[in-house]
XYZ file of C-alpha atoms in Angstrom:
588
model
C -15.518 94.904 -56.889
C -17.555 97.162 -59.281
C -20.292 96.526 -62.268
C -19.686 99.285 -65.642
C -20.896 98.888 -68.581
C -18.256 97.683 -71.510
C -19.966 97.737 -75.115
C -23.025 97.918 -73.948
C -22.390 94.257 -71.886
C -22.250 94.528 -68.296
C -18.641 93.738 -66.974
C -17.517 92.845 -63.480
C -14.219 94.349 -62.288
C -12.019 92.535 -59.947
C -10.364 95.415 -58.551
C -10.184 94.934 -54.949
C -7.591 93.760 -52.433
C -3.502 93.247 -53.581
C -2.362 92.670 -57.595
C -2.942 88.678 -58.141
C -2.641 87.270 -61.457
C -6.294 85.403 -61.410
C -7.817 88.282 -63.214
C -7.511 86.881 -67.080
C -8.083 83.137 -65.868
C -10.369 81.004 -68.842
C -13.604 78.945 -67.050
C -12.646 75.482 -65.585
C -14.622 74.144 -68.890
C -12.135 75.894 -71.337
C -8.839 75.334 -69.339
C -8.981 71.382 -69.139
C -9.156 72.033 -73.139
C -6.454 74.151 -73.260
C -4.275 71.907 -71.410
C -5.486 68.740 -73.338
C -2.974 68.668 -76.358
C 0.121 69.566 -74.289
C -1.045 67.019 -71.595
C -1.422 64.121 -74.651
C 1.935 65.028 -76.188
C 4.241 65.241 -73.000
C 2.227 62.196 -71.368
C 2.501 60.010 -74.233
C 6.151 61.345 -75.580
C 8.250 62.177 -72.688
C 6.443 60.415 -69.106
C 5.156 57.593 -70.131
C 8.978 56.639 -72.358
C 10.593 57.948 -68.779
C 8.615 55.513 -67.228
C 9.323 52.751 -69.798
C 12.903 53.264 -69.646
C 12.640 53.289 -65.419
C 11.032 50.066 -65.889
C 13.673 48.451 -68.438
C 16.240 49.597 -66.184
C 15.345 46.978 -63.499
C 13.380 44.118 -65.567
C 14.594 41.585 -67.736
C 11.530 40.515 -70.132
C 9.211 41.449 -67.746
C 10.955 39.529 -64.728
C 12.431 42.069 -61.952
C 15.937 42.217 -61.521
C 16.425 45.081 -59.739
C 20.149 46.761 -59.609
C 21.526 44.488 -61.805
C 21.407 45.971 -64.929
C 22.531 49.104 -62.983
C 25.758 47.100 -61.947
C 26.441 45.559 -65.723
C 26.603 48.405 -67.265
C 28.533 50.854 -64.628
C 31.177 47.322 -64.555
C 31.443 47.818 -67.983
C 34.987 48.978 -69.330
C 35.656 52.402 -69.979
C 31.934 53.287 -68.174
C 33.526 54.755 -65.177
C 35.869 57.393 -67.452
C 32.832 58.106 -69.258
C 30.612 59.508 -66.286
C 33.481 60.987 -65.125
C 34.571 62.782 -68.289
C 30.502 63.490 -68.534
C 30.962 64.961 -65.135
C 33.792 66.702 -65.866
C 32.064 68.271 -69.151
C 28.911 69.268 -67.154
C 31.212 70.972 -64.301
C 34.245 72.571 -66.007
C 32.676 73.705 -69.261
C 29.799 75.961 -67.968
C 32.192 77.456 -65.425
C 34.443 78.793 -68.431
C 31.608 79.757 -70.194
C 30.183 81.821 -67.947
C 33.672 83.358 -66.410
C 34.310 84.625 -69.920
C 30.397 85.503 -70.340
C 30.548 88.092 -67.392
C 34.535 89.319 -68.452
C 33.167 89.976 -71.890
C 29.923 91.495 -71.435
C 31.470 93.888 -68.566
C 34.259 94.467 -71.400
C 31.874 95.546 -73.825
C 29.428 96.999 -72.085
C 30.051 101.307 -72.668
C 31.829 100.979 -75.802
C 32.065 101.902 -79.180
C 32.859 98.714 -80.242
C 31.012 96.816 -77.958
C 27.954 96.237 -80.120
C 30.286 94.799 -83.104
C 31.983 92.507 -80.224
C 28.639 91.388 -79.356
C 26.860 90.499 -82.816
C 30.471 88.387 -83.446
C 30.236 86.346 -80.275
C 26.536 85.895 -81.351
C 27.122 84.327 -84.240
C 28.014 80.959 -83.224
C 25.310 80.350 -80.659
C 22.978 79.845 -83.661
C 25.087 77.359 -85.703
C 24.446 74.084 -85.599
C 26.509 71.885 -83.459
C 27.036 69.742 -86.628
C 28.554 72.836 -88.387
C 30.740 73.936 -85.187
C 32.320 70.028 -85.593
C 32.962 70.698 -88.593
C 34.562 74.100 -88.542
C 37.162 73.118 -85.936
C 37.733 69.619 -87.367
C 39.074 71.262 -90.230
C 41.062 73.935 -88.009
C 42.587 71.012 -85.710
C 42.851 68.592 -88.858
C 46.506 66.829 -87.803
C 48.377 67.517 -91.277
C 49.732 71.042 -90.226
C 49.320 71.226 -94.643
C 45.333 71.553 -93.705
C 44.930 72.592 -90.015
C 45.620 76.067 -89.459
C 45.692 75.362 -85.343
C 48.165 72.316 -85.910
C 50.656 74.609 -88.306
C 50.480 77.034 -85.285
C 51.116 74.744 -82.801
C 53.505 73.006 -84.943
C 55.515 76.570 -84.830
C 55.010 77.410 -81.514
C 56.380 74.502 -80.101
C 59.026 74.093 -82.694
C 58.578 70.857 -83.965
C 59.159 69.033 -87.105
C 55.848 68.676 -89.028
C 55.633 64.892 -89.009
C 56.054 65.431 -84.826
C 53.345 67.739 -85.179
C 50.759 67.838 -82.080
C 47.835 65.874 -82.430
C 45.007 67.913 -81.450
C 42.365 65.514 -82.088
C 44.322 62.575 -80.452
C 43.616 60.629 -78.103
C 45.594 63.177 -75.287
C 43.730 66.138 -76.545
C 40.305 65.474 -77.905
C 38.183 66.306 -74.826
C 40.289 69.590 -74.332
C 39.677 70.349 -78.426
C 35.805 69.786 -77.909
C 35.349 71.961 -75.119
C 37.092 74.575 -76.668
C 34.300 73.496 -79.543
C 31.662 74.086 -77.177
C 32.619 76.999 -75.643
C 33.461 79.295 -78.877
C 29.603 78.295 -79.650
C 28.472 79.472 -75.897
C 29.731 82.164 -74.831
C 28.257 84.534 -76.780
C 25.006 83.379 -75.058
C 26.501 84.114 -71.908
C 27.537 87.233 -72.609
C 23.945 89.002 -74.292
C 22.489 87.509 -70.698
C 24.693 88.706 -68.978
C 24.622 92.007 -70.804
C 20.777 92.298 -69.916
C 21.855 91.751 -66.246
C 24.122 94.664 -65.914
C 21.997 96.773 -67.674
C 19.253 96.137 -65.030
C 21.456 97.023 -61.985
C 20.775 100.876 -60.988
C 23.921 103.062 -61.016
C 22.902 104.794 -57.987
C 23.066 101.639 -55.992
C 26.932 101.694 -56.479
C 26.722 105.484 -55.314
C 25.179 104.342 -52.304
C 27.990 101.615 -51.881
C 30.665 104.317 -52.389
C 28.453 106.971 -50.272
C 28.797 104.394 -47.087
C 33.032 103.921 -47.534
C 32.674 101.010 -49.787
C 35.738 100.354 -51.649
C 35.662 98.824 -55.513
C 35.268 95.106 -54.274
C 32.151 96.214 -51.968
C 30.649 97.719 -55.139
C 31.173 94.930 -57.336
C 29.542 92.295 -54.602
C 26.757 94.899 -53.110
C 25.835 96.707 -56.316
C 25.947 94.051 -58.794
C 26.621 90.567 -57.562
C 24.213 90.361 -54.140
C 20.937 92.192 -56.159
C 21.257 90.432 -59.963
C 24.350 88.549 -61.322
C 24.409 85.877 -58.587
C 21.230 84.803 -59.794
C 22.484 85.158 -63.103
C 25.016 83.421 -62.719
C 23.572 80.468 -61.356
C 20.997 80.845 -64.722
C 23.850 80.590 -67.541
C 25.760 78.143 -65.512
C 22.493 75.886 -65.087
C 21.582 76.173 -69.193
C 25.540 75.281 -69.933
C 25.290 72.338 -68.183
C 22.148 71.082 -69.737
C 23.600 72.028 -72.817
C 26.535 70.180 -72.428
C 24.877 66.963 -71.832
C 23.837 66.884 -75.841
C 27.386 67.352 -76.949
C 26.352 64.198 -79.041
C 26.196 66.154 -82.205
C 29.810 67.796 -81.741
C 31.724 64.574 -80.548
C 29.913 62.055 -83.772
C 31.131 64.951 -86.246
C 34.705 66.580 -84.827
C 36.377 63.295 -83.437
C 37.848 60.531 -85.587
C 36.572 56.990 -85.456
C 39.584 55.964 -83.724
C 39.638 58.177 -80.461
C 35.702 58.289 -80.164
C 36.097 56.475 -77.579
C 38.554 58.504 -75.480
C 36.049 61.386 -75.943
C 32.627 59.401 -74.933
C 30.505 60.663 -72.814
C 27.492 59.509 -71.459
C 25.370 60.592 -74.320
C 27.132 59.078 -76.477
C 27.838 55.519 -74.955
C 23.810 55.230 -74.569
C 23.187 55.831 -78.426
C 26.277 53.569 -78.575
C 24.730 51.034 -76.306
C 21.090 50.801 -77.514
C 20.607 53.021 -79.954
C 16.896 53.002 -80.897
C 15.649 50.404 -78.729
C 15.231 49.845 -75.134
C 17.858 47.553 -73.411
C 18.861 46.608 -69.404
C 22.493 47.654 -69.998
C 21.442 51.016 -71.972
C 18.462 51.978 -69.768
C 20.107 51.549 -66.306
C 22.628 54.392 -68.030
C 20.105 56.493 -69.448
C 18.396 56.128 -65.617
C 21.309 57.385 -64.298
C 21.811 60.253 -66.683
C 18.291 61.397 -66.304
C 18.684 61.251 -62.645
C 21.703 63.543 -62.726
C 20.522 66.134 -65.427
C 16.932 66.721 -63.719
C 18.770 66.641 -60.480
C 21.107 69.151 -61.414
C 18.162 71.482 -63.035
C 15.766 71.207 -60.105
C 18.664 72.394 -57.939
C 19.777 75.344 -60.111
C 15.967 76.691 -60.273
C 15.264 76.500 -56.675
C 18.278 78.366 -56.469
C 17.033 81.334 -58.909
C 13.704 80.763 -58.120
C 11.493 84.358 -57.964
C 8.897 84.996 -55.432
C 5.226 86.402 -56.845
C 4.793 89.320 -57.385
C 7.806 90.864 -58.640
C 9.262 94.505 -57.073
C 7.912 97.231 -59.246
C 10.456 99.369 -60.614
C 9.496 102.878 -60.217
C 10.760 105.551 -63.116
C 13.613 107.017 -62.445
C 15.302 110.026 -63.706
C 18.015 109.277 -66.379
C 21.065 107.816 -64.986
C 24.384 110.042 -65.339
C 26.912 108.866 -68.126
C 29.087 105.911 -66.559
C 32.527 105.674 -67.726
C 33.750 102.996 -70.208
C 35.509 100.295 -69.390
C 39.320 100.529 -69.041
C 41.786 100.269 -72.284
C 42.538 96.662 -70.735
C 38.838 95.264 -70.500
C 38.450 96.919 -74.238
C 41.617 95.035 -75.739
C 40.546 91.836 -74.222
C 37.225 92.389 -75.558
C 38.665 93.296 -79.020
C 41.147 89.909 -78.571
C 37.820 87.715 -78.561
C 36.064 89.007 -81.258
C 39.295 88.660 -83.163
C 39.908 85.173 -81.426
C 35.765 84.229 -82.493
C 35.932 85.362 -86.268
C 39.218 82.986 -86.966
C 37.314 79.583 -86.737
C 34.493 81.431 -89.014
C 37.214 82.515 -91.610
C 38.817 78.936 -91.640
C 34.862 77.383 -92.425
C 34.604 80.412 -95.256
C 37.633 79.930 -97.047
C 37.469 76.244 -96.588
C 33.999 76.180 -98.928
C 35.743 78.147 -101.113
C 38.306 75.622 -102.803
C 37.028 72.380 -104.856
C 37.236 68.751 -103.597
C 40.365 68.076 -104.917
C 42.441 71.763 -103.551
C 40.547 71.425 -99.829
C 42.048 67.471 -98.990
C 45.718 68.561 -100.604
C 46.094 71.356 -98.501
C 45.269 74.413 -96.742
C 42.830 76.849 -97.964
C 46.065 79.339 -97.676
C 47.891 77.471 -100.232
C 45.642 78.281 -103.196
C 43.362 81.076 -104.369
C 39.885 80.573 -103.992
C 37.466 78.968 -106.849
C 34.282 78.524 -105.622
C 34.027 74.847 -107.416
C 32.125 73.461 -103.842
C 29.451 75.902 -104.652
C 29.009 75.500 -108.128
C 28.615 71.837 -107.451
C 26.384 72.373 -104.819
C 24.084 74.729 -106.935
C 23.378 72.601 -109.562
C 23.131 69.403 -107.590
C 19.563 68.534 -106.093
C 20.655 66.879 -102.767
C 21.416 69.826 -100.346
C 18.682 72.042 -101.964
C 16.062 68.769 -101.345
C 17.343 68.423 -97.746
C 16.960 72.369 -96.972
C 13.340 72.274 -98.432
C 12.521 69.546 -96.473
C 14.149 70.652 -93.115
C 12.403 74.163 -93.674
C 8.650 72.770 -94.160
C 9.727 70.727 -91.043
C 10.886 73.421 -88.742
C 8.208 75.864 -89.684
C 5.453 73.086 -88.888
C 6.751 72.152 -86.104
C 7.417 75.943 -85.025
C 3.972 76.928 -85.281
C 2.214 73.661 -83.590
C 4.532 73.914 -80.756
C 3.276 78.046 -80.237
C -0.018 77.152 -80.664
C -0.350 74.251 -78.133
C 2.082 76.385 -75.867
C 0.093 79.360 -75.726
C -2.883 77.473 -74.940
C -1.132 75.874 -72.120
C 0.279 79.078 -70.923
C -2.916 80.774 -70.400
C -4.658 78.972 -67.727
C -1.102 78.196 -66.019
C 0.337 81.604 -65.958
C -2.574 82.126 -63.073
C -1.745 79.391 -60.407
C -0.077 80.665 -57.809
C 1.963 79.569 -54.742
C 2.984 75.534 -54.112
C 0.634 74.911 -57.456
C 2.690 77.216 -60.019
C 6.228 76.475 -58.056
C 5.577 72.511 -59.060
C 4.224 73.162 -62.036
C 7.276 75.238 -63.069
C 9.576 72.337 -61.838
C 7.304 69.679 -63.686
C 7.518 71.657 -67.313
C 11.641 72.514 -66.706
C 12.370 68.706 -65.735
C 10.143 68.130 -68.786
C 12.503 70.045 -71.450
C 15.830 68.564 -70.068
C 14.735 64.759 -70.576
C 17.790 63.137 -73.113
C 16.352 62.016 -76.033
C 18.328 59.207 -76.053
C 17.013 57.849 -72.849
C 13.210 57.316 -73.824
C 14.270 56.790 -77.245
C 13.406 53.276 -77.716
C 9.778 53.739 -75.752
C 9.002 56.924 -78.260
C 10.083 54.237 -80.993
C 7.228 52.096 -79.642
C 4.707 55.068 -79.510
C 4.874 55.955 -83.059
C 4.879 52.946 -84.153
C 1.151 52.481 -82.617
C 0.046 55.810 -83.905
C 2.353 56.660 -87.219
C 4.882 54.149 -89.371
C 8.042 54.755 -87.653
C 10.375 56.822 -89.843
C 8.314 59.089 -91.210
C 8.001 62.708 -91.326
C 5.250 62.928 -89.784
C 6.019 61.075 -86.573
C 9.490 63.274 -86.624
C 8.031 66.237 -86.630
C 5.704 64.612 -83.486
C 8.790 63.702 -81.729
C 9.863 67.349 -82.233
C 6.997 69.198 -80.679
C 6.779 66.967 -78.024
C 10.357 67.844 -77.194
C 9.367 71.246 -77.842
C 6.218 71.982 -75.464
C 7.561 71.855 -72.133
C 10.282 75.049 -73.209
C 7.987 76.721 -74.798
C 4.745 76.390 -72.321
C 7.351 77.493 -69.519
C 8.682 80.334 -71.014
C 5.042 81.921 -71.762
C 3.627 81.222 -68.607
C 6.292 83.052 -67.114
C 5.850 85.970 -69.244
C 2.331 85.984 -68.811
C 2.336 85.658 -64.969
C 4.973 88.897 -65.286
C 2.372 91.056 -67.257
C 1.428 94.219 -65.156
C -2.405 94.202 -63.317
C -3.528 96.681 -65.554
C -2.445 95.171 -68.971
C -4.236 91.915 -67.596
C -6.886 94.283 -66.620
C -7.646 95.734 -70.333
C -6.764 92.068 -72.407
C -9.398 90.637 -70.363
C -11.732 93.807 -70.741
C -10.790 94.223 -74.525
C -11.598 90.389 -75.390
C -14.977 89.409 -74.900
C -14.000 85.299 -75.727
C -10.799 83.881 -73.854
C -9.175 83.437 -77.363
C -9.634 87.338 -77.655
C -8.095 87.932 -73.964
C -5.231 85.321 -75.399
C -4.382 87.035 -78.061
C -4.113 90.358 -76.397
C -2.033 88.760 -74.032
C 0.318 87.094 -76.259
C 0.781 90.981 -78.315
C 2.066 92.478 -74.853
C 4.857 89.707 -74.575
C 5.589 89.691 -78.072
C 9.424 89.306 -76.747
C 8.278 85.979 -75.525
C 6.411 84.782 -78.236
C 9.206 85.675 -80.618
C 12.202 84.154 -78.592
C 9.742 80.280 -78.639
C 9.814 80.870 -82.033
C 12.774 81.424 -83.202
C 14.292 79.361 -81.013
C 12.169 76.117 -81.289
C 12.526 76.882 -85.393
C 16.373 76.957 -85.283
C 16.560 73.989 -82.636
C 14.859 71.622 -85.636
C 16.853 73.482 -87.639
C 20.326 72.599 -86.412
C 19.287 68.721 -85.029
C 21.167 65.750 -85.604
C 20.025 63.606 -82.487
C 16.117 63.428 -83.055
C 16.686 63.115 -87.208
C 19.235 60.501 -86.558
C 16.858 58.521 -84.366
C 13.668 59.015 -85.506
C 14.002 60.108 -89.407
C 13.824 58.108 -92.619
C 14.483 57.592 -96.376
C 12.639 59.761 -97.121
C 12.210 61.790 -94.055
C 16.222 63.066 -93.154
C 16.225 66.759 -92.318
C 20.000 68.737 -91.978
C 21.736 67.520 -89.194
C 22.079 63.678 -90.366
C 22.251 65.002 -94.031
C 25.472 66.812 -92.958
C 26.391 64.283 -90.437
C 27.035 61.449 -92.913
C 29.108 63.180 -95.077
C 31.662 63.439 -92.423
C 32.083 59.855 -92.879
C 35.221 60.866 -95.788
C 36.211 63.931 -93.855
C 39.310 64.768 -95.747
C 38.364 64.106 -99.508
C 34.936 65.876 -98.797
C 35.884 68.674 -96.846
C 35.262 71.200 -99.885
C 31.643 70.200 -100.476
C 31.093 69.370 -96.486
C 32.506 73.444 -95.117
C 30.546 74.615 -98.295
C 27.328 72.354 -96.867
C 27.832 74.226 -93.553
C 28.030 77.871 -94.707
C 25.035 77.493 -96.807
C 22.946 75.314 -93.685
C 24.301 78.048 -91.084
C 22.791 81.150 -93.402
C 18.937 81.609 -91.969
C 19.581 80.236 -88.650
C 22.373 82.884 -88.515
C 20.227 85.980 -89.798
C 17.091 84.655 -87.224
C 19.066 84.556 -84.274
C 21.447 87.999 -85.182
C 17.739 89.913 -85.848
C 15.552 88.676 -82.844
C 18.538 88.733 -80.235
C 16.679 91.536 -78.325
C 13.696 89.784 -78.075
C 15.934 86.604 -77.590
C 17.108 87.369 -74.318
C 14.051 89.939 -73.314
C 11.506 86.531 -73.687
C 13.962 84.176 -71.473
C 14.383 86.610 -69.122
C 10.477 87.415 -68.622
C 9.701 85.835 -65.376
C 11.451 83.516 -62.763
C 11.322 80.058 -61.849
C 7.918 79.964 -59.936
């Protein structure tokens, strides 16, 4: 430890022994106020409902009845092919999505065409899920007159077009929302994945080949072993929590009539007790819980990173790898082709008046932009966007601010301390909204009048903190010694060492943003549940105009394109930063 003199203050220097990260740390004064506002928002908006919803789960007006709530409601019919269709969805789904993530990125990896491939597949992941429902309700629409994929099938299989395939029947639906879900995935998959094989060293697979190694030993010892395993496991474990909020894709994309055969467990909860707290509804939200932060908590010890990372020494400049082969380029080329279809159907769907899009297909007819002219001078949409904006930037910037004051004194813990902690924050930011929806009901109500703005935009940053919080301290905790070293000299106040800290993981800082702004963006579950007359953001705004599919289609695809336009252009412009922020530190 040495004593030099910094602006004319005396300094202390904590530069003996190994790197640790407790060289930035604020006093014990300052940290429990740092910590407050997160603490009061995820104790009183996500624990204490979990608990609430534990506790309905096994009492009946206050009198315990232990399982049987549990048994009603997994007796019920049609409850056991709903957890096993959920199970299905969170098993089958993420492993397509991240077998075509790796195939894709490795296809466009060293091409010329790669980037192009890359900003297409993009492109959905920042739609909302209401707008992907849309777009391939409208492709699988069962006149083969409207649905582009039912006139192909239709031709394919040679049928006659009343005998045309139902793709949204009650045979198909589950298949046709997965392939949803995936086309708005993938692309995910494939930038992380992207990032991964960009951070493998070429000269490891010249060592492979240098001992006899043949092409399989270089794909498992150079790549697989050192990076993409854990990789894997990473995209596989955020697929699977995604797909447990397919509510938003199965209320828009499947008719009234075979809603049912496509119910998952999400679904039969809001169906079951909607914004309230009931036995039946609670024992299934239990049971959900159980099996999302189960699933989580066993993906992260899986990836978890030990403190402190390896440095990577400089190296010289790798030599010029070869592309892929023709074959990995075509199939690469297929899937950008295969991704831009569903876009062109949404397009050229907004493009033809109410009365064109319900006769028939947007092939039939030249475009007349009527939808949009409509939509211009109306008041509605424009109302609804303004809204929805003011919302998501509010909420955007509370949820950095309490984050990043969170962050700070966490990012220093180390060992059995920053491990739970990490668990704690990433069982936080899976909890279903549906589940503690009726105790976050009760909340507001004793601090705001339930349906207003205000207590939706609460609901939102409380479902927005854990994410965010983790994400930063893990950035933070992965700064270098000696950038800790000259933010703590540099700031003489721990909001001056903060904000030095926050500029060198501006990647992080970015990727909370933008993607807490366009996750209030695209909702439909949170301003279904907790919104208002005069508080209804996007997603429901959208939602309930799917109630006449057909005869609105024109206005509803030309709704979408217009809705899907900034979070779109956000998403396509941070992407680096994107996957550079959620990539910044392991699960400690």
């Amino acid at each position: 430890m040495s004593q030099v003199r910094v602006l004319g203050e005396l300094a202390v220097l904590d530069d003996v022994g190994p790197a640790r990260r407790g060289r930035a740390y604020p006093a014990a004064g300052a940290t429990s106020a740092l910590l407050l506002p997160a603490a009061v928002l995820l104790g009183g908006l996500v624990l204490w409902p979990v608990l609430r919803t534990m506790h309905a789960s096994v009492t009946t007006d206050g009198r315990w009845v232990g399982a049987a709530h549990f048994r009603t409601a997994l007796a019920a019919p049609g409850t056991g092919a709903v957890v096993g269709r959920t199970v299905l969805w969170a098993l089958l789904v993420p492993a397509v999505v991240t077998a075509l993530g790796y195939l894709l990125a490795a296809a466009s990896r060293r091409s010329q065409e790669g980037g192009l491939v890359r900003l297409i597949l993009l492109v959905p992941v920042a739609l909302p899920l209401v707008v992907t429902g849309v777009t391939f309700r409208l492709m699988y629409d069962p006149d083969p007159s409207r649905g582009l994929a039912t006139l192909v099938a239709t031709r394919l299989t040679g049928r006659p077009v009343e005998d045309a395939p139902q793709l949204l029947g009650p045979g198909m639906v589950t298949v046709a929302l997965m392939s949803a879900f995936v086309w708005a995935w993938v692309g995910l998959a494939v930038l992380v994945f992207r990032s991964a094989l960009d951070a493998v060293p070429p000269s490891l697979a010249d060592a492979v080949r240098a001992y006899g190694g043949t092409r399989r030993h270089v794909l498992w010892d150079a790549q697989w072993r050192p990076l993409l395993l854990r990789t894997t496991a990473v995209v596989f474990a955020l697929v699977a929590v995604g797909t447990s909020r397919t509510f938003d894709l199965i209320l828009v994309m499947t008719p009234g009539s075979v809603r049912d055969e496509a119910s998952v467990l999400a679904l039969r909860i809001w169906q079951t007790s909607g914004g309230t707290t009931t036995g039946d509804g609670a024992a299934l939200g239990v049971v959900w819980l159980v099996a999302v932060i189960g699933g989580i908590m066993v993906a992260a010890l899986f990836v978890r990173q030990a403190w402190p990372p390896p440095r990577v020494e400089a190296a010289p400049e790798p030599a010029p790898v070869a592309p892929p082969r023709r074959v990995f380029r075509l199939l690469a080329a297929g899937a950008a082709i295969a991704w831009l279809v569903p876009l062109a159907v949404l397009v050229a769907t907004s493009a033809h008046g109410r009365v064109d899009a319900a006769a028939r297909g947007w092939w039939s007819a030249p475009p007349n932009g009527e939808s949009y002219r409509d939509l211009v001078t109306g008041t509605e949409l424009w109302r609804t966007l303004g809204f929805t904006l003011l919302l998501a930037t509010a909420v955007t910037a509370t949820v950095l601010v309490v984050a990043l004051l969170a962050a700070y004194p966490l990012a220093w813990l180390t060992g059995p301390a920053a491990q739970a902690t990490g668990l704690l924050l990433l069982a936080a930011s899976v909890v279903p909204i549906q589940v503690i929806a009726g105790p976050v009901n009760e909340v507001l109500g004793l601090v705001l009048s339930s349906g207003t703005a205000q207590g939706l935009a609460l609901v939102h940053i409380a479902l927005g903190v854990p994410f965010a919080v983790l994400v930063l301290r893990n950035a933070f905790a992965d700064l270098p010694v000696e950038q800790v070293r000259d933010a703590r000299l540099g700031g003489r106040r721990w909001w001056h060492t903060l904000r030095r800290l926050a500029r060198h993981n501006l990647s992080a800082v970015v990727a909370v943003s933008v993607l807490e702004f366009v996750q209030v963006w695209n909702d439909l579950v949170v301003g279904r549940l907790f919104g208002g007359p005069g508080s209804s953001p996007l997603g429901p705004f959208l939602a309930e105009q799917t109630r006449s599919f057909v005869s609105n289609s024109g206005a509803l695809a030309a709704s979408s394109v217009l809705a899907s336009v900034l979070p779109v252009m956000l998403v396509v412009l941070s992407r680096r930063h994107l996957v550079a922020g959620l990539v910044s530190g392991g699960v400690r």
